[in-house]
Amino acid sequence: MSLVELIAQADERGLAASGLACLDRCVPLLGGDDELLRPVWASLGDGAGAGDWGERLEQARGKLDAAGAGDRATVLARRMLEAAPADRSAAGVRVWADACSVASLQIHRLLDTAQDEASSVDSRREGRTHGMSPLVAAELRRQITVLEVLAGHGPAGLRRALEVSTEGRRVLRAVVSRRSRQQG
């Protein structure tokens, strides 16, 4: 199943986790630490209150400087954070999760030293993967894994989704670090 199909079929929790995972993997571009979004992840669990998502999201925003200049990848990451809906309703998080998916793939494409043969990330999300660059391919796999895990395991899949996101964040942090050394 393509990423577009998985997003279309995802429930509210899966959509919120999908968007959050994309944002979480891009936190290194925003200067955030690895624990920044952990409370927001916790708001997706069964024991969380209805307002926890928005409250914890706002706290995370407050810890990051969402304003200021940056390269295109950083601007895309900031937009993901800024666009996160305060209400975790299915309609709001569906639009956000879809936008985060596109933005995260674009960020990985911008940061990849290898060339991606596709003219846009849309074809990648639809399942056409021939000639995909390694960093984009890995991000696409992570996005699909997060949605599949949550669709198959519900709240019990949150831990695995967080693990997948943590792995992706480490990869992106290394890419960002290497890129800044090369530019500096």
Short mmCIF file of C-alpha atoms in Angstrom, two decimals:
data_model
loop_
_atom_site.label_atom_id
_atom_site.label_comp_id
_atom_site.label_asym_id
_atom_site.label_seq_id
_atom_site.Cartn_x
_atom_site.Cartn_y
_atom_site.Cartn_z
CA MET A 1 0.00 0.00 0.00
CA SER A 2 1.32 3.46 -0.84
CA LEU A 3 1.93 6.14 1.74
CA VAL A 4 -0.96 8.19 0.34
CA GLU A 5 -3.31 5.21 0.82
CA LEU A 6 -2.05 4.59 4.36
CA ILE A 7 -2.67 8.22 5.33
CA ALA A 8 -6.16 8.09 3.78
CA GLN A 9 -7.02 5.02 5.89
CA ALA A 10 -5.40 6.09 9.15
CA ASP A 11 -7.44 6.91 12.23
CA GLU A 12 -7.04 10.05 14.34
CA ARG A 13 -4.25 8.62 16.53
CA GLY A 14 -2.37 7.23 13.52
CA LEU A 15 -2.58 10.57 11.74
CA ALA A 16 -1.43 12.52 14.78
CA ALA A 17 1.46 10.10 15.33
CA SER A 18 2.39 10.20 11.65
CA GLY A 19 2.62 14.00 11.60
CA LEU A 20 4.36 14.08 14.97
CA ALA A 21 6.90 11.47 13.83
CA CYS A 22 7.75 13.54 10.74
CA LEU A 23 8.18 16.62 12.92
CA ASP A 24 10.18 14.67 15.51
CA ARG A 25 12.64 13.44 12.91
CA CYS A 26 13.20 17.04 11.76
CA VAL A 27 13.76 18.52 15.26
CA PRO A 28 17.56 18.71 14.68
CA LEU A 29 16.90 21.45 12.10
CA LEU A 30 15.08 23.46 14.76
CA GLY A 31 17.78 23.10 17.40
CA GLY A 32 15.60 20.95 19.66
CA ASP A 33 16.84 18.16 21.87
CA ASP A 34 15.79 14.53 21.61
CA GLU A 35 13.26 14.78 24.45
CA LEU A 36 11.48 17.90 23.21
CA LEU A 37 8.44 16.13 21.74
CA ARG A 38 8.29 13.22 24.21
CA PRO A 39 5.39 14.82 26.18
CA VAL A 40 3.45 15.29 22.93
CA TRP A 41 4.00 11.61 22.13
CA ALA A 42 2.64 10.76 25.60
CA SER A 43 -0.54 12.69 24.80
CA LEU A 44 -1.35 10.05 22.17
CA GLY A 45 -1.63 7.26 24.75
CA ASP A 46 -4.91 5.92 26.09
CA GLY A 47 -4.50 7.58 29.49
CA ALA A 48 -4.04 11.11 28.12
CA GLY A 49 -6.71 13.76 28.58
CA ALA A 50 -8.55 15.40 25.71
CA GLY A 51 -6.62 18.67 25.98
CA ASP A 52 -3.18 17.14 26.55
CA TRP A 53 -2.22 17.16 22.86
CA GLY A 54 -2.71 20.90 22.35
CA GLU A 55 -1.25 21.84 25.73
CA ARG A 56 1.90 19.78 25.26
CA LEU A 57 2.28 20.92 21.67
CA GLU A 58 2.18 24.54 22.82
CA GLN A 59 4.83 23.81 25.46
CA ALA A 60 7.08 22.29 22.78
CA ARG A 61 6.57 25.34 20.56
CA GLY A 62 7.58 27.56 23.46
CA LYS A 63 10.87 25.68 23.83
CA LEU A 64 11.81 26.18 20.20
CA ASP A 65 12.47 29.42 18.46
CA ALA A 66 9.99 29.02 15.63
CA ALA A 67 10.89 32.38 14.11
CA GLY A 68 14.01 33.50 12.35
CA ALA A 69 15.92 32.81 9.21
CA GLY A 70 17.04 29.49 7.93
CA ASP A 71 17.63 27.48 4.82
CA ARG A 72 14.71 25.89 2.97
CA ALA A 73 14.87 22.67 5.01
CA THR A 74 14.71 24.58 8.29
CA VAL A 75 11.80 26.70 7.04
CA LEU A 76 9.87 23.54 6.13
CA ALA A 77 10.50 22.07 9.59
CA ARG A 78 9.30 25.28 11.25
CA ARG A 79 6.14 25.21 9.16
CA MET A 80 5.41 21.68 10.34
CA LEU A 81 5.63 22.82 13.95
CA GLU A 82 3.61 25.99 13.38
CA ALA A 83 0.87 24.17 11.44
CA ALA A 84 0.28 21.46 14.06
CA PRO A 85 -3.38 21.70 15.06
CA ALA A 86 -4.19 22.39 18.72
CA ASP A 87 -7.19 20.07 18.39
CA ARG A 88 -6.48 16.44 17.62
CA SER A 89 -9.64 15.93 15.55
CA ALA A 90 -9.34 13.58 12.59
CA ALA A 91 -10.02 16.30 10.01
CA GLY A 92 -7.36 18.66 11.39
CA VAL A 93 -4.65 16.08 11.91
CA ARG A 94 -5.29 14.46 8.49
CA VAL A 95 -4.40 17.68 6.66
CA TRP A 96 -1.42 18.26 8.97
CA ALA A 97 -0.13 14.66 8.71
CA ASP A 98 -0.31 14.80 4.93
CA ALA A 99 1.52 18.15 4.83
CA CYS A 100 4.15 16.86 7.30
CA SER A 101 4.71 13.80 5.13
CA VAL A 102 5.41 15.95 2.09
CA ALA A 103 7.54 18.45 4.03
CA SER A 104 9.64 15.76 5.69
CA LEU A 105 10.32 14.01 2.38
CA GLN A 106 11.24 17.37 0.83
CA ILE A 107 13.59 18.10 3.74
CA HIS A 108 15.30 14.74 3.32
CA ARG A 109 15.55 15.34 -0.42
CA LEU A 110 17.15 18.76 0.15
CA LEU A 111 19.68 17.32 2.59
CA ASP A 112 20.56 14.22 0.58
CA THR A 113 23.85 14.45 -1.29
CA ALA A 114 22.59 11.90 -3.82
CA GLN A 115 20.24 13.04 -6.55
CA ASP A 116 16.61 11.89 -6.54
CA GLU A 117 15.36 11.27 -10.09
CA ALA A 118 11.72 12.19 -9.42
CA SER A 119 10.50 15.69 -10.16
CA SER A 120 8.61 15.80 -6.85
CA VAL A 121 8.08 13.74 -3.69
CA ASP A 122 4.45 13.13 -4.66
CA SER A 123 5.39 10.22 -6.91
CA ARG A 124 7.36 8.69 -4.02
CA ARG A 125 4.35 8.92 -1.73
CA GLU A 126 2.25 7.21 -4.41
CA GLY A 127 4.65 4.26 -4.55
CA ARG A 128 6.93 5.05 -7.50
CA THR A 129 10.35 4.50 -5.98
CA HIS A 130 12.68 3.94 -8.93
CA GLY A 131 15.77 6.15 -8.74
CA MET A 132 15.02 7.36 -5.23
CA SER A 133 17.90 8.82 -3.24
CA PRO A 134 18.93 6.89 -0.08
CA LEU A 135 17.90 9.51 2.48
CA VAL A 136 14.48 9.97 0.89
CA ALA A 137 14.00 6.20 0.61
CA ALA A 138 14.77 5.76 4.31
CA GLU A 139 12.34 8.54 5.28
CA LEU A 140 9.61 7.04 3.09
CA ARG A 141 10.13 3.65 4.80
CA ARG A 142 9.90 5.27 8.23
CA GLN A 143 6.67 7.06 7.37
CA ILE A 144 5.11 3.85 6.07
CA THR A 145 6.32 1.87 9.10
CA VAL A 146 4.80 4.36 11.57
CA LEU A 147 1.40 4.20 9.86
CA GLU A 148 1.46 0.39 9.51
CA VAL A 149 2.47 -0.14 13.14
CA LEU A 150 -0.28 2.11 14.43
CA ALA A 151 -2.89 0.62 12.10
CA GLY A 152 -1.95 -2.88 13.23
CA HIS A 153 -1.40 -2.29 16.94
CA GLY A 154 -3.26 0.90 17.91
CA PRO A 155 -1.93 2.57 21.08
CA ALA A 156 0.43 -0.37 21.64
CA GLY A 157 2.21 0.64 18.43
CA LEU A 158 3.18 4.06 19.79
CA ARG A 159 6.39 2.75 21.33
CA ARG A 160 7.55 1.27 18.02
CA ALA A 161 6.53 4.44 16.16
CA LEU A 162 8.62 6.49 18.59
CA GLU A 163 11.58 4.12 18.09
CA VAL A 164 11.33 4.53 14.31
CA SER A 165 11.18 8.30 14.74
CA THR A 166 14.16 8.34 17.12
CA GLU A 167 16.23 6.37 14.61
CA GLY A 168 15.32 8.83 11.86
CA ARG A 169 16.12 11.82 14.07
CA ARG A 170 19.60 10.42 14.74
CA VAL A 171 20.19 9.97 11.03
CA LEU A 172 19.04 13.49 10.24
CA ARG A 173 21.10 14.93 13.13
CA ALA A 174 24.20 13.26 11.63
CA VAL A 175 23.38 14.62 8.17
CA VAL A 176 22.86 18.13 9.56
CA SER A 177 26.11 17.91 11.53
CA ARG A 178 28.10 16.70 8.53
CA ARG A 179 26.56 19.41 6.36
CA SER A 180 27.46 22.19 8.83
CA ARG A 181 31.07 20.93 9.04
CA GLN A 182 31.33 20.97 5.25
CA GLN A 183 29.90 24.48 5.04
CA GLY A 184 31.92 25.81 7.98
#
